[in-house]
Amino acid sequence: MLTSPYAPGSPIWAELSTPDIQGATAFYNGLFGWSFMSAGPDTGGYGMFRLGARTAAAAMPMPADEGPTSWFLFFRTPDADATAKAVHQAGGSVLVGPMDVMDFGRMAVLTDSVGARFALWQPGSNKGLDVVNEPGSLCWCELYTPDEAAAYAFYSSVFGWETTSMPMPDGSGTYRMMNPAGQGPEAMFGGFVTLGSDPAEADSGPHWQMYFAVRDCDAAVVAAGKLGGTVRVAPTDIEGVGRFAKLADPYGARFAVMRGVEQDA
């Protein structure tokens, strides 16, 4: 599971790019109970989605003709410049080189060796998300990639990730999960999925997908529909894992919701 304080190489920040901050806030408030708090007058409309008094995600305005409406995942690094260099050496691309974000931290935007986009965050005053694993917060991540072996080689080289594999309950193969270096399987935060194995992702390229925890998967799907969202995959059980569904917000940003079996314990 996601752990905080965040170890190097672990997810640390989740950011939504959207053409309508007010509309997105209304959607995610209805779905997760989030409110929006501006990061200040000098941040171009950037702000935080708050679950009570804690930051659960962030959002930035993005005109529809300037980029995709999407969720974007950041990984923690103690040195953004060194990690960006490692990304380049491992066959990835540096889209936006390391830069300071006021006193909040230092960031860079990159793609891995098979094309999935992600970002780095070297914490300054912003140490990362305040809440994870609870209803209304980030709980899991999946990398959809055309070449799982190449993707693992890339991230292992850059972050030192370790992996554990488990057989799929339906017998369709194995599911490889990753954890930060030296943190052990209890710190697993996501898994690899071969692009093309999931019809819901057939029209997308390599990408990271985020899962947010909910108390009731079916109720969340109903709420998303009433709020103008789209159901991409109806609620589905995975034995020993939980019940999940894949959604998109009214502006097309894709994500998933999950009620884990541990919530029933």
Short mmCIF file of C-alpha atoms in Angstrom, two decimals:
data_model
loop_
_atom_site.label_atom_id
_atom_site.label_comp_id
_atom_site.label_asym_id
_atom_site.label_seq_id
_atom_site.Cartn_x
_atom_site.Cartn_y
_atom_site.Cartn_z
CA MET A 1 0.00 0.00 0.00
CA LEU A 2 1.02 3.62 -0.39
CA THR A 3 3.07 4.79 2.55
CA SER A 4 3.86 8.20 4.04
CA PRO A 5 6.39 9.66 4.63
CA TYR A 6 7.16 8.90 1.01
CA ALA A 7 10.18 6.78 0.19
CA PRO A 8 12.23 7.70 -2.88
CA GLY A 9 10.59 6.22 -5.96
CA SER A 10 7.08 6.13 -4.50
CA PRO A 11 4.02 8.09 -5.70
CA ILE A 12 3.91 11.40 -3.86
CA TRP A 13 1.49 13.65 -5.77
CA ALA A 14 -1.59 13.29 -8.02
CA GLU A 15 -2.53 16.17 -10.30
CA LEU A 16 -5.53 16.74 -12.56
CA SER A 17 -5.24 18.83 -15.73
CA THR A 18 -8.70 20.11 -16.63
CA PRO A 19 -10.31 22.80 -18.81
CA ASP A 20 -12.82 23.64 -16.06
CA ILE A 21 -11.61 23.86 -12.46
CA GLN A 22 -15.05 24.78 -11.13
CA GLY A 23 -16.77 21.98 -12.99
CA ALA A 24 -14.13 19.46 -11.97
CA THR A 25 -14.42 20.58 -8.35
CA ALA A 26 -18.18 20.06 -8.45
CA PHE A 27 -17.70 16.56 -9.86
CA TYR A 28 -15.04 15.42 -7.39
CA ASN A 29 -16.80 17.08 -4.48
CA GLY A 30 -19.89 15.04 -5.24
CA LEU A 31 -17.86 11.88 -5.72
CA PHE A 32 -15.15 12.09 -3.03
CA GLY A 33 -16.16 15.07 -0.89
CA TRP A 34 -13.22 17.19 -2.10
CA SER A 35 -13.11 20.98 -1.87
CA PHE A 36 -10.72 23.18 -3.86
CA MET A 37 -8.18 25.50 -2.25
CA SER A 38 -6.15 27.88 -4.43
CA ALA A 39 -2.38 27.66 -4.13
CA GLY A 40 -2.21 31.44 -4.39
CA PRO A 41 -2.53 34.32 -6.86
CA ASP A 42 0.83 33.62 -8.49
CA THR A 43 0.17 29.98 -9.40
CA GLY A 44 -1.96 30.41 -12.53
CA GLY A 45 -5.12 28.92 -11.06
CA TYR A 46 -3.35 25.91 -9.54
CA GLY A 47 -4.77 24.53 -6.32
CA MET A 48 -5.34 21.58 -4.05
CA PHE A 49 -8.27 19.22 -3.70
CA ARG A 50 -8.83 18.92 0.02
CA LEU A 51 -10.44 16.09 1.93
CA GLY A 52 -11.38 17.97 5.06
CA ALA A 53 -8.16 19.71 6.10
CA ARG A 54 -5.86 17.36 4.16
CA THR A 55 -4.64 17.52 0.57
CA ALA A 56 -5.80 14.48 -1.41
CA ALA A 57 -4.82 15.68 -4.92
CA ALA A 58 -4.21 18.83 -6.94
CA ALA A 59 -5.59 20.47 -10.08
CA MET A 60 -4.41 22.89 -12.70
CA PRO A 61 -6.34 24.62 -15.51
CA MET A 62 -5.46 23.31 -18.95
CA PRO A 63 -7.20 24.68 -22.06
CA ALA A 64 -8.59 21.81 -24.13
CA ASP A 65 -6.43 22.75 -27.12
CA GLU A 66 -3.18 22.82 -25.10
CA GLY A 67 -3.06 19.34 -23.65
CA PRO A 68 -4.99 16.28 -22.55
CA THR A 69 -7.55 16.33 -19.77
CA SER A 70 -5.94 13.76 -17.53
CA TRP A 71 -4.63 12.66 -14.18
CA PHE A 72 -0.87 12.91 -13.77
CA LEU A 73 1.34 11.02 -11.30
CA PHE A 74 4.47 12.33 -9.55
CA PHE A 75 7.18 10.18 -7.95
CA ARG A 76 9.37 11.27 -5.09
CA THR A 77 13.06 11.88 -5.67
CA PRO A 78 15.71 13.34 -3.37
CA ASP A 79 17.42 14.89 -6.41
CA ALA A 80 15.31 15.82 -9.45
CA ASP A 81 18.35 16.70 -11.57
CA ALA A 82 20.08 13.37 -10.96
CA THR A 83 16.88 11.39 -11.55
CA ALA A 84 16.11 13.27 -14.78
CA LYS A 85 19.61 12.37 -15.95
CA ALA A 86 18.96 8.73 -15.04
CA VAL A 87 15.71 8.83 -17.03
CA HIS A 88 17.59 10.01 -20.10
CA GLN A 89 20.30 7.38 -19.67
CA ALA A 90 17.65 4.64 -19.32
CA GLY A 91 16.02 5.55 -22.63
CA GLY A 92 13.30 7.91 -21.43
CA SER A 93 12.69 11.50 -22.45
CA VAL A 94 12.84 14.71 -20.46
CA LEU A 95 9.88 16.83 -21.58
CA VAL A 96 10.31 19.60 -19.00
CA GLY A 97 13.68 19.80 -17.31
CA PRO A 98 14.06 20.15 -13.54
CA MET A 99 12.80 23.47 -12.25
CA ASP A 100 11.93 25.03 -8.91
CA VAL A 101 8.28 25.64 -8.03
CA MET A 102 8.70 28.57 -5.66
CA ASP A 103 9.68 27.06 -2.30
CA PHE A 104 7.30 24.12 -2.70
CA GLY A 105 9.82 21.81 -4.36
CA ARG A 106 11.59 20.94 -7.59
CA MET A 107 9.92 19.07 -10.44
CA ALA A 108 10.48 17.63 -13.91
CA VAL A 109 8.16 16.07 -16.50
CA LEU A 110 9.30 12.97 -18.36
CA THR A 111 8.29 9.89 -20.33
CA ASP A 112 9.53 6.38 -19.70
CA SER A 113 11.31 4.30 -22.34
CA VAL A 114 8.01 3.10 -23.87
CA GLY A 115 6.15 6.41 -23.79
CA ALA A 116 4.21 6.72 -20.51
CA ARG A 117 4.32 10.23 -19.06
CA PHE A 118 5.10 10.91 -15.41
CA ALA A 119 6.73 13.55 -13.23
CA LEU A 120 9.29 13.89 -10.47
CA TRP A 121 8.89 15.77 -7.22
CA GLN A 122 11.78 16.76 -4.98
CA PRO A 123 10.03 18.06 -1.87
CA GLY A 124 10.62 21.51 -0.48
CA SER A 125 7.92 22.94 1.74
CA ASN A 126 5.40 20.63 0.01
CA LYS A 127 6.11 17.16 1.36
CA GLY A 128 3.43 15.42 -0.73
CA LEU A 129 -0.18 14.32 -0.34
CA ASP A 130 -1.50 14.52 3.20
CA VAL A 131 -3.79 11.51 2.88
CA VAL A 132 -3.60 8.20 0.99
CA ASN A 133 -5.33 4.80 1.27
CA GLU A 134 -8.45 6.25 2.91
CA PRO A 135 -11.81 6.70 1.17
CA GLY A 136 -11.52 9.70 -1.13
CA SER A 137 -7.76 9.41 -1.58
CA LEU A 138 -5.18 7.73 -3.81
CA CYS A 139 -4.75 4.04 -3.01
CA TRP A 140 -3.18 2.30 -6.06
CA CYS A 141 -1.56 2.98 -9.44
CA GLU A 142 -1.20 0.95 -12.61
CA LEU A 143 1.15 1.36 -15.53
CA TYR A 144 -0.39 0.39 -18.87
CA THR A 145 2.54 -0.40 -21.14
CA PRO A 146 3.10 -2.27 -24.42
CA ASP A 147 6.26 -3.90 -23.03
CA GLU A 148 6.17 -4.85 -19.36
CA ALA A 149 9.74 -6.17 -19.31
CA ALA A 150 11.14 -2.98 -20.87
CA ALA A 151 9.08 -0.81 -18.52
CA TYR A 152 10.29 -2.70 -15.47
CA ALA A 153 13.91 -2.44 -16.65
CA PHE A 154 13.46 1.31 -17.04
CA TYR A 155 11.93 2.01 -13.64
CA SER A 156 14.27 -0.39 -11.89
CA SER A 157 17.20 1.50 -13.39
CA VAL A 158 15.78 4.93 -12.51
CA PHE A 159 14.22 4.28 -9.09
CA GLY A 160 15.49 0.87 -8.03
CA TRP A 161 11.97 -0.54 -7.78
CA GLU A 162 11.52 -4.10 -6.57
CA THR A 163 8.66 -6.33 -7.71
CA THR A 164 6.50 -9.19 -6.53
CA SER A 165 4.29 -11.28 -8.84
CA MET A 166 1.04 -13.01 -8.00
CA PRO A 167 -1.19 -15.27 -10.11
CA MET A 168 -4.37 -13.67 -11.38
CA PRO A 169 -7.49 -15.13 -9.70
CA ASP A 170 -8.99 -16.00 -13.09
CA GLY A 171 -5.88 -17.90 -14.16
CA SER A 172 -5.13 -15.46 -16.99
CA GLY A 173 -1.51 -14.95 -15.99
CA THR A 174 0.47 -13.10 -13.36
CA TYR A 175 0.29 -9.56 -12.03
CA ARG A 176 3.60 -7.86 -11.27
CA MET A 177 3.51 -5.29 -8.47
CA MET A 178 6.16 -2.75 -7.56
CA ASN A 179 7.47 -1.25 -4.33
CA PRO A 180 10.18 1.33 -3.56
CA ALA A 181 13.69 0.00 -3.09
CA GLY A 182 14.24 -1.60 0.29
CA GLN A 183 10.67 -1.07 1.48
CA GLY A 184 9.42 -4.65 1.04
CA PRO A 185 6.14 -6.01 -0.35
CA GLU A 186 4.06 -4.26 2.32
CA ALA A 187 4.92 -0.99 0.54
CA MET A 188 3.61 -2.11 -2.88
CA PHE A 189 1.84 0.80 -4.54
CA GLY A 190 0.95 -0.39 -8.03
CA GLY A 191 1.19 -2.93 -10.81
CA PHE A 192 2.06 -3.40 -14.46
CA VAL A 193 -0.65 -4.12 -17.05
CA THR A 194 0.09 -5.05 -20.64
CA LEU A 195 -1.51 -2.49 -22.92
CA GLY A 196 -4.14 -4.21 -25.06
CA SER A 197 -5.11 -6.75 -22.41
CA ASP A 198 -7.87 -4.46 -21.14
CA PRO A 199 -10.49 -3.42 -23.74
CA ALA A 200 -11.27 -0.27 -21.70
CA GLU A 201 -7.75 0.97 -22.42
CA ALA A 202 -7.54 -0.20 -26.02
CA ASP A 203 -7.72 3.33 -27.45
CA SER A 204 -5.05 4.78 -25.17
CA GLY A 205 -1.30 4.79 -25.38
CA PRO A 206 1.08 3.97 -22.53
CA HIS A 207 -0.06 5.71 -19.36
CA TRP A 208 -0.31 5.65 -15.60
CA GLN A 209 -3.79 5.19 -14.12
CA MET A 210 -4.73 6.12 -10.57
CA TYR A 211 -7.16 4.37 -8.25
CA PHE A 212 -8.97 6.23 -5.49
CA ALA A 213 -10.40 4.41 -2.47
CA VAL A 214 -14.15 4.50 -1.87
CA ARG A 215 -16.42 3.04 0.81
CA ASP A 216 -18.88 1.65 -1.76
CA CYS A 217 -17.79 1.02 -5.34
CA ASP A 218 -21.32 0.65 -6.72
CA ALA A 219 -22.53 3.83 -5.03
CA ALA A 220 -19.52 5.72 -6.40
CA VAL A 221 -20.35 4.57 -9.94
CA VAL A 222 -23.96 5.72 -9.58
CA ALA A 223 -22.80 9.07 -8.20
CA ALA A 224 -20.28 9.55 -11.03
CA GLY A 225 -23.02 9.01 -13.62
CA LYS A 226 -25.35 11.50 -11.96
CA LEU A 227 -22.52 14.05 -11.84
CA GLY A 228 -21.84 13.80 -15.59
CA GLY A 229 -19.06 11.23 -15.54
CA THR A 230 -18.70 8.12 -17.70
CA VAL A 231 -18.51 4.51 -16.58
CA ARG A 232 -15.74 2.80 -18.56
CA VAL A 233 -15.77 -0.49 -16.63
CA ALA A 234 -18.71 -1.45 -14.43
CA PRO A 235 -18.06 -2.58 -10.84
CA THR A 236 -16.03 -5.77 -10.91
CA ASP A 237 -14.80 -8.06 -8.15
CA ILE A 238 -11.24 -9.36 -7.96
CA GLU A 239 -10.96 -12.23 -5.52
CA GLY A 240 -8.80 -11.33 -2.53
CA VAL A 241 -8.32 -7.75 -3.73
CA GLY A 242 -11.66 -5.92 -3.75
CA ARG A 243 -14.22 -4.34 -6.04
CA PHE A 244 -13.26 -1.71 -8.60
CA ALA A 245 -14.68 0.32 -11.47
CA LYS A 246 -13.12 2.54 -14.14
CA LEU A 247 -14.56 5.99 -14.71
CA ALA A 248 -13.94 9.25 -16.53
CA ASP A 249 -14.89 12.69 -15.28
CA PRO A 250 -17.11 15.01 -17.39
CA TYR A 251 -14.04 16.37 -19.19
CA GLY A 252 -12.52 13.01 -20.08
CA ALA A 253 -9.92 12.47 -17.35
CA ARG A 254 -9.70 8.73 -16.67
CA PHE A 255 -9.32 7.16 -13.25
CA ALA A 256 -10.60 4.22 -11.21
CA VAL A 257 -12.23 3.64 -7.84
CA MET A 258 -11.63 0.72 -5.50
CA ARG A 259 -13.04 -0.75 -2.33
CA GLY A 260 -10.36 -3.06 -1.02
CA VAL A 261 -11.11 -6.23 0.90
CA GLU A 262 -9.17 -4.83 3.87
CA GLN A 263 -11.96 -2.30 4.36
CA ASP A 264 -14.28 -5.21 5.19
CA ALA A 265 -11.88 -6.67 7.75
#
